[in-house]
Amino acid sequence: MTASLLEVNDLCISRAGHEVVSGVSFALQPGSDTAVIGPNGAGKSTLVQALVGLLPHQGGTIRLLGHTLPRSGRLPREVRDQVAYLPQKLLLDGRFPLSVSEFVRLGCSPCCNHRKAVPAALERLQVSHLRRRLLSELSGGELQRVLLAFCTVHPRKLLVFDEPRTGLDPQAAVQLQELLQQLRLISSLSLWQEPFMQRALIGGVISGILGGWVGSIAVLRQLSFFAEALGQASLLGISLALLLGLSPPVLLWPFALGFAWLLRELLKRSSLSADALLSLMCSGALALSVVLLSSLPGARLSLQQLLFGDILGIAWADLLPLTLLLVVTLAYGVTSRRAQILISVDPVLARSRGVAVETHRLILLGLLALVVAASIKA
């Protein structure tokens, strides 16, 4: 699961001795649009300003881009440069001769190349023709476009607007909404320039190839339930890792291989089908994992992230074993193509042609287990 951009837990804010915000909790995911709705005086602006560090908070926690805000609300620079805030009203002094281009440049971070970023932002918001105009000379709709250019002059991870439609006529409000949608699309495309997105794409492609090839063979061998069962049973491996003080991902690989070996041994000694055995093994593993986790009351972990992974958090070091697994799997598939077809048609026929059916079954189970473990880790 993707990490939240913003996590708020039991937030309380007081102003002039009166509690304005009480017990607010929510989380914002990347790529989402969230609106705060309420009557005048309900504390919407107070909440928004506290979220971006402009106001202190008296209770609860605010975790922004992985950093927990202190009660004072002060943001570290590395977080502040990734957040853009647009206030409800811009206190603009018409006597101050500030041009559009100069104002947008003020939104650049220290590492931003303003000579390229400012013209690009003005072009993106369709206000290049206003670059030499003074801010005091702009209409409400033009000023909103310029403010958006200021907020997005370099890539931001979070945009926070406090009633951006205030003072706009209906047509300008519709245009603002269309601009925000365009900015969201542009931001989504620019994300692919980020190394974490490139790693996620590579990891997703490799996992897709692995799952497609190994999964299709598993279906033909009546092992379609294997991946789901191992994914659920992996909770037992995670529980064992916590009990032994190890990192859960480290234990997933040997646990997956052990699960595959146990299934093979049971298939040899039991008259039950593979899916029936998998159902029993999965249920038993889940029950045992619940018992183990109940003995660890102090353990804090995200089971959803551990069981389903977080591909956006994949590192280059994680891609190396994934790539090696892909090479080994494809090499095995090419060299054993004839044997795989014969086994899929009829195992007895395959044995009559000299195919080592049990060996290929063990290799397939091992590869399938590793692919599932790699997918969980990713």
mmCIF file of C-alpha atoms in Angstrom:
data_model
loop_
_atom_site.group_PDB
_atom_site.id
_atom_site.type_symbol
_atom_site.label_atom_id
_atom_site.label_comp_id
_atom_site.label_asym_id
_atom_site.label_seq_id
_atom_site.Cartn_x
_atom_site.Cartn_y
_atom_site.Cartn_z
ATOM 1 C CA MET A 1 0.000 0.000 0.000
ATOM 2 C CA THR A 2 1.231 3.482 -0.857
ATOM 3 C CA ALA A 3 2.369 5.588 2.149
ATOM 4 C CA SER A 4 0.078 8.503 3.033
ATOM 5 C CA LEU A 5 1.132 12.041 2.203
ATOM 6 C CA LEU A 6 -0.604 13.329 5.306
ATOM 7 C CA GLU A 7 -1.757 11.486 8.422
ATOM 8 C CA VAL A 8 -3.743 13.263 11.138
ATOM 9 C CA ASN A 9 -4.670 11.539 14.382
ATOM 10 C CA ASP A 10 -6.958 12.990 17.089
ATOM 11 C CA LEU A 11 -5.957 16.580 16.237
ATOM 12 C CA CYS A 12 -6.984 19.358 18.621
ATOM 13 C CA ILE A 13 -6.424 23.096 17.992
ATOM 14 C CA SER A 14 -7.275 26.011 20.256
ATOM 15 C CA ARG A 15 -7.357 29.724 19.462
ATOM 16 C CA ALA A 16 -7.709 32.453 22.070
ATOM 17 C CA GLY A 17 -8.388 29.815 24.721
ATOM 18 C CA HIS A 18 -11.256 28.196 22.798
ATOM 19 C CA GLU A 19 -11.044 24.762 21.196
ATOM 20 C CA VAL A 20 -11.733 25.213 17.477
ATOM 21 C CA VAL A 21 -10.804 21.748 16.183
ATOM 22 C CA SER A 22 -11.299 18.619 18.285
ATOM 23 C CA GLY A 23 -10.508 14.946 17.652
ATOM 24 C CA VAL A 24 -9.949 15.148 13.874
ATOM 25 C CA SER A 25 -8.364 12.086 12.230
ATOM 26 C CA PHE A 26 -7.853 11.297 8.538
ATOM 27 C CA ALA A 27 -5.215 10.392 5.959
ATOM 28 C CA LEU A 28 -4.509 11.663 2.430
ATOM 29 C CA GLN A 29 -3.175 9.286 -0.227
ATOM 30 C CA PRO A 30 -1.035 10.380 -3.217
ATOM 31 C CA GLY A 31 -3.139 11.361 -6.218
ATOM 32 C CA SER A 32 -6.305 11.943 -4.197
ATOM 33 C CA ASP A 33 -8.564 15.010 -4.059
ATOM 34 C CA THR A 34 -9.995 15.865 -0.642
ATOM 35 C CA ALA A 35 -12.361 18.678 0.311
ATOM 36 C CA VAL A 36 -13.120 19.983 3.810
ATOM 37 C CA ILE A 37 -16.764 21.078 3.969
ATOM 38 C CA GLY A 38 -18.512 22.961 6.750
ATOM 39 C CA PRO A 39 -20.307 26.198 7.671
ATOM 40 C CA ASN A 40 -18.547 29.501 8.269
ATOM 41 C CA GLY A 41 -16.671 29.493 11.566
ATOM 42 C CA ALA A 42 -16.437 25.705 11.734
ATOM 43 C CA GLY A 43 -12.625 25.824 11.803
ATOM 44 C CA LYS A 44 -11.829 24.845 8.221
ATOM 45 C CA SER A 45 -9.157 27.499 7.692
ATOM 46 C CA THR A 46 -7.706 26.831 11.141
ATOM 47 C CA LEU A 47 -7.407 23.132 10.316
ATOM 48 C CA VAL A 48 -5.786 23.808 6.948
ATOM 49 C CA GLN A 49 -3.262 26.248 8.387
ATOM 50 C CA ALA A 50 -2.310 23.809 11.153
ATOM 51 C CA LEU A 51 -1.767 21.047 8.599
ATOM 52 C CA VAL A 52 0.854 23.102 6.763
ATOM 53 C CA GLY A 53 2.572 24.324 9.921
ATOM 54 C CA LEU A 54 1.195 27.869 10.058
ATOM 55 C CA LEU A 55 -0.593 27.348 13.370
ATOM 56 C CA PRO A 56 0.377 25.328 16.467
ATOM 57 C CA HIS A 57 -1.753 22.440 17.646
ATOM 58 C CA GLN A 58 -2.421 21.488 21.237
ATOM 59 C CA GLY A 59 -3.213 17.784 20.893
ATOM 60 C CA GLY A 60 -2.936 14.838 18.522
ATOM 61 C CA THR A 61 -0.359 14.293 15.794
ATOM 62 C CA ILE A 62 0.237 15.555 12.265
ATOM 63 C CA ARG A 63 2.545 13.500 10.079
ATOM 64 C CA LEU A 64 3.336 15.281 6.808
ATOM 65 C CA LEU A 65 5.442 13.579 4.113
ATOM 66 C CA GLY A 66 6.898 11.205 6.682
ATOM 67 C CA HIS A 67 7.764 13.931 9.221
ATOM 68 C CA THR A 68 5.887 14.436 12.488
ATOM 69 C CA LEU A 69 5.149 18.113 13.056
ATOM 70 C CA PRO A 70 6.070 19.522 16.465
ATOM 71 C CA ARG A 71 3.344 21.234 18.474
ATOM 72 C CA SER A 72 4.704 24.575 17.280
ATOM 73 C CA GLY A 73 3.937 23.498 13.709
ATOM 74 C CA ARG A 74 7.326 24.468 12.290
ATOM 75 C CA LEU A 75 8.109 22.541 9.103
ATOM 76 C CA PRO A 76 11.636 21.461 8.132
ATOM 77 C CA ARG A 77 12.827 22.915 4.833
ATOM 78 C CA GLU A 78 12.823 19.579 2.983
ATOM 79 C CA VAL A 79 9.114 19.226 3.780
ATOM 80 C CA ARG A 80 8.183 22.861 3.247
ATOM 81 C CA ASP A 81 9.605 22.823 -0.303
ATOM 82 C CA GLN A 82 7.300 19.911 -1.184
ATOM 83 C CA VAL A 83 4.099 21.631 -0.022
ATOM 84 C CA ALA A 84 2.269 24.558 -1.621
ATOM 85 C CA TYR A 85 -0.348 26.553 0.272
ATOM 86 C CA LEU A 86 -2.794 29.005 -1.282
ATOM 87 C CA PRO A 87 -4.499 31.227 1.343
ATOM 88 C CA GLN A 88 -8.149 32.201 1.184
ATOM 89 C CA LYS A 89 -7.313 35.875 0.665
ATOM 90 C CA LEU A 90 -4.071 37.324 -0.694
ATOM 91 C CA LEU A 91 -3.263 40.522 1.208
ATOM 92 C CA LEU A 92 -1.955 42.352 -1.845
ATOM 93 C CA ASP A 93 -0.706 45.920 -1.513
ATOM 94 C CA GLY A 94 -1.434 47.631 -4.820
ATOM 95 C CA ARG A 95 1.374 50.120 -4.175
ATOM 96 C CA PHE A 96 3.998 47.379 -4.317
ATOM 97 C CA PRO A 97 5.236 47.110 -7.948
ATOM 98 C CA LEU A 98 5.602 43.326 -8.227
ATOM 99 C CA SER A 99 5.261 41.774 -11.671
ATOM 100 C CA VAL A 100 3.746 38.367 -12.389
ATOM 101 C CA SER A 101 7.091 36.893 -13.414
ATOM 102 C CA GLU A 102 8.823 38.208 -10.285
ATOM 103 C CA PHE A 103 6.068 36.858 -8.051
ATOM 104 C CA VAL A 104 6.117 33.357 -9.568
ATOM 105 C CA ARG A 105 9.898 33.287 -9.172
ATOM 106 C CA LEU A 106 9.410 33.692 -5.408
ATOM 107 C CA GLY A 107 7.806 30.229 -5.408
ATOM 108 C CA CYS A 108 11.035 28.556 -6.534
ATOM 109 C CA SER A 109 13.005 26.465 -4.087
ATOM 110 C CA PRO A 110 16.764 27.113 -3.683
ATOM 111 C CA CYS A 111 17.586 24.192 -5.984
ATOM 112 C CA CYS A 112 15.117 25.303 -8.660
ATOM 113 C CA ASN A 113 16.387 26.663 -12.008
ATOM 114 C CA HIS A 114 14.124 29.709 -12.130
ATOM 115 C CA ARG A 115 15.207 30.695 -15.655
ATOM 116 C CA LYS A 116 13.485 27.570 -16.976
ATOM 117 C CA ALA A 117 10.917 26.894 -14.260
ATOM 118 C CA VAL A 118 9.189 30.298 -14.258
ATOM 119 C CA PRO A 119 8.487 30.487 -18.032
ATOM 120 C CA ALA A 120 7.364 26.847 -17.981
ATOM 121 C CA ALA A 121 4.932 27.478 -15.103
ATOM 122 C CA LEU A 122 3.509 30.589 -16.802
ATOM 123 C CA GLU A 123 3.054 28.670 -20.061
ATOM 124 C CA ARG A 124 1.441 25.730 -18.253
ATOM 125 C CA LEU A 125 -1.145 28.026 -16.647
ATOM 126 C CA GLN A 126 -1.603 30.044 -19.865
ATOM 127 C CA VAL A 127 -0.498 33.368 -18.376
ATOM 128 C CA SER A 128 2.748 33.963 -20.290
ATOM 129 C CA HIS A 129 1.251 37.096 -21.803
ATOM 130 C CA LEU A 130 0.837 38.518 -18.280
ATOM 131 C CA ARG A 131 4.440 38.056 -17.176
ATOM 132 C CA ARG A 132 5.222 41.799 -17.140
ATOM 133 C CA ARG A 133 1.881 42.876 -15.678
ATOM 134 C CA LEU A 134 1.675 43.958 -12.034
ATOM 135 C CA LEU A 135 -0.257 41.735 -9.666
ATOM 136 C CA SER A 136 -2.490 44.658 -8.728
ATOM 137 C CA GLU A 137 -3.622 44.946 -12.357
ATOM 138 C CA LEU A 138 -4.951 41.374 -12.638
ATOM 139 C CA SER A 139 -8.566 40.267 -12.550
ATOM 140 C CA GLY A 140 -9.720 37.635 -10.060
ATOM 141 C CA GLY A 141 -9.449 34.775 -12.572
ATOM 142 C CA GLU A 142 -6.039 35.935 -13.826
ATOM 143 C CA LEU A 143 -4.736 36.241 -10.266
ATOM 144 C CA GLN A 144 -5.840 32.684 -9.462
ATOM 145 C CA ARG A 145 -3.936 31.369 -12.479
ATOM 146 C CA VAL A 146 -0.833 33.264 -11.382
ATOM 147 C CA LEU A 147 -1.186 31.933 -7.837
ATOM 148 C CA LEU A 148 -1.374 28.389 -9.238
ATOM 149 C CA ALA A 149 1.777 29.068 -11.237
ATOM 150 C CA PHE A 150 3.436 30.253 -8.009
ATOM 151 C CA CYS A 151 2.386 27.047 -6.227
ATOM 152 C CA THR A 152 3.505 24.721 -9.029
ATOM 153 C CA VAL A 153 6.611 26.465 -10.348
ATOM 154 C CA HIS A 154 8.474 23.343 -9.263
ATOM 155 C CA PRO A 155 6.997 19.882 -8.545
ATOM 156 C CA ARG A 156 5.136 19.640 -5.247
ATOM 157 C CA LYS A 157 3.789 16.568 -3.519
ATOM 158 C CA LEU A 158 0.902 18.324 -1.796
ATOM 159 C CA LEU A 159 -1.198 21.321 -2.843
ATOM 160 C CA VAL A 160 -3.398 22.895 -0.144
ATOM 161 C CA PHE A 161 -5.981 25.514 -1.147
ATOM 162 C CA ASP A 162 -8.127 27.482 1.295
ATOM 163 C CA GLU A 163 -11.401 28.228 -0.549
ATOM 164 C CA PRO A 164 -9.751 28.912 -3.935
ATOM 165 C CA ARG A 165 -13.072 29.894 -5.562
ATOM 166 C CA THR A 166 -13.631 32.844 -3.245
ATOM 167 C CA GLY A 167 -14.261 36.026 -5.254
ATOM 168 C CA LEU A 168 -14.544 34.228 -8.608
ATOM 169 C CA ASP A 169 -17.541 34.466 -10.935
ATOM 170 C CA PRO A 170 -19.119 31.139 -12.064
ATOM 171 C CA GLN A 171 -17.173 31.022 -15.335
ATOM 172 C CA ALA A 172 -13.844 31.683 -13.618
ATOM 173 C CA ALA A 173 -14.661 29.016 -10.999
ATOM 174 C CA VAL A 174 -15.241 26.435 -13.751
ATOM 175 C CA GLN A 175 -11.985 27.445 -15.441
ATOM 176 C CA LEU A 176 -10.155 27.059 -12.135
ATOM 177 C CA GLN A 177 -11.509 23.523 -11.730
ATOM 178 C CA GLU A 178 -10.385 22.653 -15.271
ATOM 179 C CA LEU A 179 -6.914 24.034 -14.552
ATOM 180 C CA LEU A 180 -6.642 21.919 -11.410
ATOM 181 C CA GLN A 181 -7.548 18.816 -13.411
ATOM 182 C CA GLN A 182 -4.887 19.688 -16.020
ATOM 183 C CA LEU A 183 -2.304 20.218 -13.290
ATOM 184 C CA ARG A 184 -3.151 16.844 -11.801
ATOM 185 C CA LEU A 185 -2.566 15.156 -15.175
ATOM 186 C CA ILE A 186 0.718 17.005 -15.693
ATOM 187 C CA SER A 187 1.849 16.111 -12.169
ATOM 188 C CA SER A 188 1.009 12.455 -12.789
ATOM 189 C CA LEU A 189 3.133 12.443 -15.937
ATOM 190 C CA SER A 190 6.019 14.239 -14.240
ATOM 191 C CA LEU A 191 6.047 11.594 -11.507
ATOM 192 C CA TRP A 192 7.683 9.215 -13.985
ATOM 193 C CA GLN A 193 10.798 11.375 -13.774
ATOM 194 C CA GLU A 194 11.146 10.418 -10.122
ATOM 195 C CA PRO A 195 13.539 7.505 -9.383
ATOM 196 C CA PHE A 196 11.025 5.814 -7.042
ATOM 197 C CA MET A 197 8.455 5.694 -9.864
ATOM 198 C CA GLN A 198 11.036 4.296 -12.280
ATOM 199 C CA ARG A 199 11.942 1.577 -9.785
ATOM 200 C CA ALA A 200 8.268 0.839 -9.217
ATOM 201 C CA LEU A 201 7.673 0.532 -12.972
ATOM 202 C CA ILE A 202 10.622 -1.831 -13.436
ATOM 203 C CA GLY A 203 9.552 -3.892 -10.432
ATOM 204 C CA GLY A 204 5.964 -4.031 -11.672
ATOM 205 C CA VAL A 205 6.989 -5.159 -15.162
ATOM 206 C CA ILE A 206 9.283 -7.883 -13.795
ATOM 207 C CA SER A 207 6.624 -9.087 -11.346
ATOM 208 C CA GLY A 208 4.036 -9.103 -14.146
ATOM 209 C CA ILE A 209 6.221 -11.248 -16.403
ATOM 210 C CA LEU A 210 7.039 -13.634 -13.565
ATOM 211 C CA GLY A 211 3.438 -13.934 -12.430
ATOM 212 C CA GLY A 212 2.128 -14.366 -15.970
ATOM 213 C CA TRP A 213 4.443 -17.229 -16.908
ATOM 214 C CA VAL A 214 4.570 -19.108 -13.601
ATOM 215 C CA GLY A 215 0.885 -18.466 -12.923
ATOM 216 C CA SER A 216 -0.258 -19.910 -16.258
ATOM 217 C CA ILE A 217 1.666 -23.126 -15.577
ATOM 218 C CA ALA A 218 0.246 -23.251 -12.033
ATOM 219 C CA VAL A 219 -3.309 -23.095 -13.409
ATOM 220 C CA LEU A 220 -2.604 -26.032 -15.749
ATOM 221 C CA ARG A 221 -1.210 -28.024 -12.795
ATOM 222 C CA GLN A 222 -4.259 -27.279 -10.600
ATOM 223 C CA LEU A 223 -2.190 -25.027 -8.333
ATOM 224 C CA SER A 224 -4.171 -21.850 -8.958
ATOM 225 C CA PHE A 225 -4.937 -21.578 -5.231
ATOM 226 C CA PHE A 226 -1.266 -21.792 -4.305
ATOM 227 C CA ALA A 227 -0.415 -18.099 -4.690
ATOM 228 C CA GLU A 228 -3.435 -16.929 -2.702
ATOM 229 C CA ALA A 229 -2.879 -19.522 0.007
ATOM 230 C CA LEU A 230 0.816 -18.671 0.333
ATOM 231 C CA GLY A 231 0.013 -14.972 0.430
ATOM 232 C CA GLN A 232 -2.327 -15.519 3.381
ATOM 233 C CA ALA A 233 -0.114 -18.097 5.070
ATOM 234 C CA SER A 234 2.812 -15.667 4.865
ATOM 235 C CA LEU A 235 1.298 -13.995 7.919
ATOM 236 C CA LEU A 236 2.719 -16.960 9.830
ATOM 237 C CA GLY A 237 6.178 -16.179 8.447
ATOM 238 C CA ILE A 238 5.783 -12.556 9.497
ATOM 239 C CA SER A 239 4.695 -13.651 12.977
ATOM 240 C CA LEU A 240 7.704 -15.949 13.298
ATOM 241 C CA ALA A 241 10.016 -13.147 12.190
ATOM 242 C CA LEU A 242 8.612 -10.797 14.829
ATOM 243 C CA LEU A 243 8.880 -13.508 17.443
ATOM 244 C CA LEU A 244 12.541 -14.127 16.549
ATOM 245 C CA GLY A 245 13.363 -10.426 16.260
ATOM 246 C CA LEU A 246 14.058 -10.616 12.505
ATOM 247 C CA SER A 247 12.963 -8.406 9.626
ATOM 248 C CA PRO A 248 9.746 -9.909 8.138
ATOM 249 C CA PRO A 249 10.870 -9.614 4.474
ATOM 250 C CA VAL A 250 14.071 -11.555 5.262
ATOM 251 C CA LEU A 251 12.088 -14.583 6.438
ATOM 252 C CA LEU A 252 9.556 -14.562 3.577
ATOM 253 C CA TRP A 253 11.864 -16.230 1.027
ATOM 254 C CA PRO A 254 12.784 -19.303 3.156
ATOM 255 C CA PHE A 255 9.225 -19.497 4.505
ATOM 256 C CA ALA A 256 7.828 -19.588 0.956
ATOM 257 C CA LEU A 257 10.254 -22.340 -0.057
ATOM 258 C CA GLY A 258 9.402 -24.313 3.086
ATOM 259 C CA PHE A 259 5.685 -23.935 2.333
ATOM 260 C CA ALA A 260 6.259 -25.288 -1.191
ATOM 261 C CA TRP A 261 8.319 -28.236 0.072
ATOM 262 C CA LEU A 262 5.669 -29.129 2.653
ATOM 263 C CA LEU A 263 2.960 -29.045 -0.010
ATOM 264 C CA ARG A 264 5.001 -31.372 -2.237
ATOM 265 C CA GLU A 265 5.489 -33.869 0.567
ATOM 266 C CA LEU A 266 1.778 -33.828 1.416
ATOM 267 C CA LEU A 267 0.828 -34.288 -2.239
ATOM 268 C CA LYS A 268 2.999 -37.414 -2.381
ATOM 269 C CA ARG A 269 1.432 -38.924 0.748
ATOM 270 C CA SER A 270 -2.183 -37.777 0.527
ATOM 271 C CA SER A 271 -5.095 -38.628 -1.760
ATOM 272 C CA LEU A 272 -6.497 -35.101 -1.434
ATOM 273 C CA SER A 273 -6.261 -32.647 -4.317
ATOM 274 C CA ALA A 274 -3.730 -29.831 -4.275
ATOM 275 C CA ASP A 275 -6.422 -27.187 -3.694
ATOM 276 C CA ALA A 276 -7.852 -29.120 -0.737
ATOM 277 C CA LEU A 277 -4.426 -29.436 0.867
ATOM 278 C CA LEU A 278 -3.713 -25.764 0.268
ATOM 279 C CA SER A 279 -6.989 -24.817 1.938
ATOM 280 C CA LEU A 280 -6.096 -26.836 5.027
ATOM 281 C CA MET A 281 -2.537 -25.479 5.158
ATOM 282 C CA CYS A 282 -3.705 -21.892 4.736
ATOM 283 C CA SER A 283 -6.318 -22.192 7.486
ATOM 284 C CA GLY A 284 -3.827 -23.791 9.854
ATOM 285 C CA ALA A 285 -1.159 -21.173 9.138
ATOM 286 C CA LEU A 286 -3.603 -18.303 9.696
ATOM 287 C CA ALA A 287 -4.809 -19.793 12.965
ATOM 288 C CA LEU A 288 -1.260 -20.298 14.226
ATOM 289 C CA SER A 289 -0.248 -16.778 13.176
ATOM 290 C CA VAL A 290 -3.150 -15.312 15.170
ATOM 291 C CA VAL A 291 -1.937 -17.214 18.232
ATOM 292 C CA LEU A 292 1.633 -15.965 17.747
ATOM 293 C CA LEU A 293 0.591 -12.348 17.144
ATOM 294 C CA SER A 294 -1.588 -12.398 20.248
ATOM 295 C CA SER A 295 1.544 -13.181 22.264
ATOM 296 C CA LEU A 296 3.200 -10.005 20.913
ATOM 297 C CA PRO A 297 0.987 -7.217 22.295
ATOM 298 C CA GLY A 298 3.678 -4.586 21.784
ATOM 299 C CA ALA A 299 4.194 -5.274 18.078
ATOM 300 C CA ARG A 300 3.289 -2.366 15.801
ATOM 301 C CA LEU A 301 3.100 -3.200 12.104
ATOM 302 C CA SER A 302 1.029 -2.582 9.022
ATOM 303 C CA LEU A 303 -0.256 -6.028 8.048
ATOM 304 C CA GLN A 304 -1.755 -4.640 4.851
ATOM 305 C CA GLN A 305 1.613 -3.278 3.743
ATOM 306 C CA LEU A 306 3.468 -6.448 4.756
ATOM 307 C CA LEU A 307 0.998 -8.779 3.045
ATOM 308 C CA PHE A 308 0.355 -6.754 -0.094
ATOM 309 C CA GLY A 309 3.632 -4.872 -0.310
ATOM 310 C CA ASP A 310 4.419 -1.283 -1.221
ATOM 311 C CA ILE A 311 5.827 -1.193 -4.723
ATOM 312 C CA LEU A 312 6.532 2.553 -4.491
ATOM 313 C CA GLY A 313 8.995 1.767 -1.696
ATOM 314 C CA ILE A 314 10.997 -0.720 -3.754
ATOM 315 C CA ALA A 315 14.746 -0.027 -3.841
ATOM 316 C CA TRP A 316 17.372 -0.764 -6.473
ATOM 317 C CA ALA A 317 18.721 -3.463 -4.157
ATOM 318 C CA ASP A 318 15.308 -5.181 -4.272
ATOM 319 C CA LEU A 319 15.346 -5.214 -8.078
ATOM 320 C CA LEU A 320 18.544 -7.293 -8.268
ATOM 321 C CA PRO A 321 17.115 -10.539 -6.791
ATOM 322 C CA LEU A 322 13.890 -9.910 -8.700
ATOM 323 C CA THR A 323 15.844 -9.664 -11.965
ATOM 324 C CA LEU A 324 17.869 -12.778 -11.163
ATOM 325 C CA LEU A 325 14.639 -14.636 -10.425
ATOM 326 C CA LEU A 326 13.251 -13.493 -13.782
ATOM 327 C CA VAL A 327 16.358 -14.726 -15.637
ATOM 328 C CA VAL A 328 16.319 -18.098 -13.868
ATOM 329 C CA THR A 329 12.581 -18.558 -14.414
ATOM 330 C CA LEU A 330 12.711 -17.695 -18.120
ATOM 331 C CA ALA A 331 15.773 -19.900 -18.637
ATOM 332 C CA TYR A 332 14.018 -22.803 -16.959
ATOM 333 C CA GLY A 333 10.896 -22.210 -19.035
ATOM 334 C CA VAL A 334 12.822 -22.259 -22.306
ATOM 335 C CA THR A 335 14.898 -25.339 -21.478
ATOM 336 C CA SER A 336 11.948 -27.330 -20.058
ATOM 337 C CA ARG A 337 9.324 -26.328 -22.613
ATOM 338 C CA ARG A 338 8.833 -29.868 -23.974
ATOM 339 C CA ALA A 339 8.635 -31.368 -20.501
ATOM 340 C CA GLN A 340 6.135 -28.750 -19.309
ATOM 341 C CA ILE A 341 3.815 -29.429 -22.245
ATOM 342 C CA LEU A 342 3.964 -33.211 -21.719
ATOM 343 C CA ILE A 343 3.309 -32.912 -17.969
ATOM 344 C CA SER A 344 0.379 -30.572 -18.608
ATOM 345 C CA VAL A 345 -1.120 -33.050 -21.093
ATOM 346 C CA ASP A 346 -0.666 -36.150 -18.889
ATOM 347 C CA PRO A 347 1.931 -36.877 -16.173
ATOM 348 C CA VAL A 348 1.932 -40.610 -16.946
ATOM 349 C CA LEU A 349 2.576 -39.930 -20.616
ATOM 350 C CA ALA A 350 5.379 -37.560 -19.603
ATOM 351 C CA ARG A 351 7.001 -40.280 -17.468
ATOM 352 C CA SER A 352 6.819 -42.696 -20.396
ATOM 353 C CA ARG A 353 8.838 -40.205 -22.436
ATOM 354 C CA GLY A 354 11.520 -39.997 -19.756
ATOM 355 C CA VAL A 355 10.405 -36.731 -18.125
ATOM 356 C CA ALA A 356 11.300 -36.362 -14.431
ATOM 357 C CA VAL A 357 7.803 -35.297 -13.376
ATOM 358 C CA GLU A 358 8.515 -35.027 -9.633
ATOM 359 C CA THR A 359 11.651 -32.970 -10.196
ATOM 360 C CA HIS A 360 9.810 -30.518 -12.447
ATOM 361 C CA ARG A 361 6.953 -30.332 -9.951
ATOM 362 C CA LEU A 362 9.384 -29.453 -7.158
ATOM 363 C CA ILE A 363 11.114 -26.809 -9.302
ATOM 364 C CA LEU A 364 7.748 -25.302 -10.283
ATOM 365 C CA LEU A 365 6.585 -25.132 -6.675
ATOM 366 C CA GLY A 366 9.857 -23.513 -5.646
ATOM 367 C CA LEU A 367 9.688 -20.907 -8.422
ATOM 368 C CA LEU A 368 6.050 -20.187 -7.685
ATOM 369 C CA ALA A 369 6.848 -19.751 -3.995
ATOM 370 C CA LEU A 370 9.716 -17.360 -4.748
ATOM 371 C CA VAL A 371 7.574 -15.339 -7.156
ATOM 372 C CA VAL A 372 4.843 -14.959 -4.529
ATOM 373 C CA ALA A 373 7.387 -14.002 -1.862
ATOM 374 C CA ALA A 374 8.991 -11.457 -4.205
ATOM 375 C CA SER A 375 5.593 -9.962 -5.003
ATOM 376 C CA ILE A 376 4.755 -9.640 -1.304
ATOM 377 C CA LYS A 377 8.131 -8.037 -0.607
ATOM 378 C CA ALA A 378 7.628 -5.580 -3.475
#
